[in-house]
Amino acid sequence: MTVLDKCSFVLGMVRKHGIRGLFWKILERRRDTVERAYVKHWQEYCMTGEEWKIQRNTNFDHMPLVSLVVPAYETPREFLTALVESVQQQTYENWELCIADGSPSEQVAKQVQELSGQDERIRYQHLPSNGGIAENTNAGLAMAQGEYVGFLDHDDMLAANALYEVVRLINARPAADVIYTDEDKVDAAGEQHFRPHFKLDYNREMLLHYNYICHFLVVKKELLDRAGGLRSQYNGAQDYDLVLRLAELTDEFHHIDKILYHWRVHRNSTAGSSLSKDYAYDAGRRALEDCVKRRQLNARVRRAPGGGFYEMMYEENPASMEEIDLQEVHSDAVLRERVRQSRASYLLLWDSKSVYPAAEREKRELLQLCMQRKIGLAGVRYRKRGRIVSAGIHMLPQGGYEYGFQGLPIHFKGYFDRGVIRQNVDAVPLDYCIVRREAFLAAADIHEKLHTMEGAVALGRRMRAAGYEVVLDARVTVKCKG
């Protein structure tokens, strides 16, 4: 990166975050323990030689053909070589690589011929002109003969066990329509791995704020055909537009919690260029606005502070709501009876002894959020003495639960902005929340005290079992007393 590039990048970051915001962003990145640990030990996330042998000799009951679609355009030789070799090294071998090349030169064509050799699984088409990433990808989709389609950028790489893990999930979950994995970034030389993204399972609310799914994306071909492929008016965020439309056709989104995709960072990539990020961000905003129109939501999309994601602002008239101070309720049985007798559609539960109330504007926005879809419960962040007390309640991989981002400085945004973004969660503390009355009545047959984590978790579990969502609005923060 030249001095001019560095100056342009810094100015862009200041414009995007402001001086104060950039200061906190830099400080948070320097304290990112997940990042530091991964940079040192990323090899531990790779498949071992013994695992490679086992996977090579595994025969699943269902061995679908997986078509990997790559839109190419004057791809640097070393990048294309790394991509093709990463596919040829897959432990699952029933794949085809469909390369749709919009390059004006013959560079990519000659290299593909050299790399493919006698491998008939590599298919290539030189397009008459460059239609852009969406149209070039659609040309690759037209070549695809597989039951499932995986999307690859022309300068990225797959982990050797990527397709094995995808097919293993397909055999375990035959109804799976959309499959996505964790990912990391790799430098231009393909040597240094960093910025791992350990993603959440399918999260409807978070998807309305940014494309957390991203790479590696695999979709059932029949569903892709129904969705209509990619749309060129959203080039730069064509994958986000596609995922939003897929989410309107199916709920069968499945997450593989392994890093199986390596996103290359260089000056011309979306991952590395600030100009590319701005271009992609604008395209993503337009894709989300189109999603709002399709779903007939009374909402507007706006840029979030710092520009890493979007904010959905609902504008419909608030429904009727009754406020209940838990300090005035002597038992959970009394609370349930009061809810039954209420004529309001929504109830604001809060504990005047433990928290200060939110501002009226925030209260209204929290209610408008709870009115969407089948959201049964909408909670908030809690702060005390400059740090987060809770941003939702989350299940731990080893079992049990924890308060999200507990102890994080209030100016930090958390891992991939999860500390400040709306999202589905397992539960929320009930010290300040809005609940849909019908959802509470369907789920409130509990014995634990609602004031405790156990009570909140039990309520959240029963609500989700009854078909309702539990959502954290991390944009709203209430202050704890004491």
PDB file of C-alpha atoms in Angstrom, residues 13 16-17 19-31 195 306 411-413 417:
ATOM      1  CA  MET A  13     -12.031   5.958   8.196  1.00  0.00           C
ATOM      2  CA  LYS A  16     -16.865   7.142   8.366  1.00  0.00           C
ATOM      3  CA  HIS A  17     -16.394   6.925  12.138  1.00  0.00           C
ATOM      4  CA  ILE A  19     -12.231  11.003  15.251  1.00  0.00           C
ATOM      5  CA  ARG A  20     -13.802   9.853  18.521  1.00  0.00           C
ATOM      6  CA  GLY A  21     -15.401   6.799  16.934  1.00  0.00           C
ATOM      7  CA  LEU A  22     -12.174   5.836  15.182  1.00  0.00           C
ATOM      8  CA  PHE A  23     -10.292   6.105  18.475  1.00  0.00           C
ATOM      9  CA  TRP A  24     -12.644   3.628  20.147  1.00  0.00           C
ATOM     10  CA  LYS A  25     -12.575   1.322  17.114  1.00  0.00           C
ATOM     11  CA  ILE A  26      -8.766   1.165  17.136  1.00  0.00           C
ATOM     12  CA  LEU A  27      -8.692   0.621  20.888  1.00  0.00           C
ATOM     13  CA  GLU A  28     -11.246  -2.185  20.661  1.00  0.00           C
ATOM     14  CA  ARG A  29      -9.397  -3.935  17.830  1.00  0.00           C
ATOM     15  CA  ARG A  30      -6.169  -3.825  19.856  1.00  0.00           C
ATOM     16  CA  ARG A  31      -7.959  -5.514  22.752  1.00  0.00           C
ATOM     17  CA  ARG A 195     -10.124 -11.718  11.464  1.00  0.00           C
ATOM     18  CA  GLY A 306     -19.737   3.939  11.922  1.00  0.00           C
ATOM     19  CA  HIS A 411     -18.109   2.617  23.766  1.00  0.00           C
ATOM     20  CA  PHE A 412     -17.012  -0.719  22.289  1.00  0.00           C
ATOM     21  CA  LYS A 413     -19.262  -2.396  19.710  1.00  0.00           C
ATOM     22  CA  ASP A 417     -20.843  -5.268  16.147  1.00  0.00           C
TER      23      ASP A 417
END
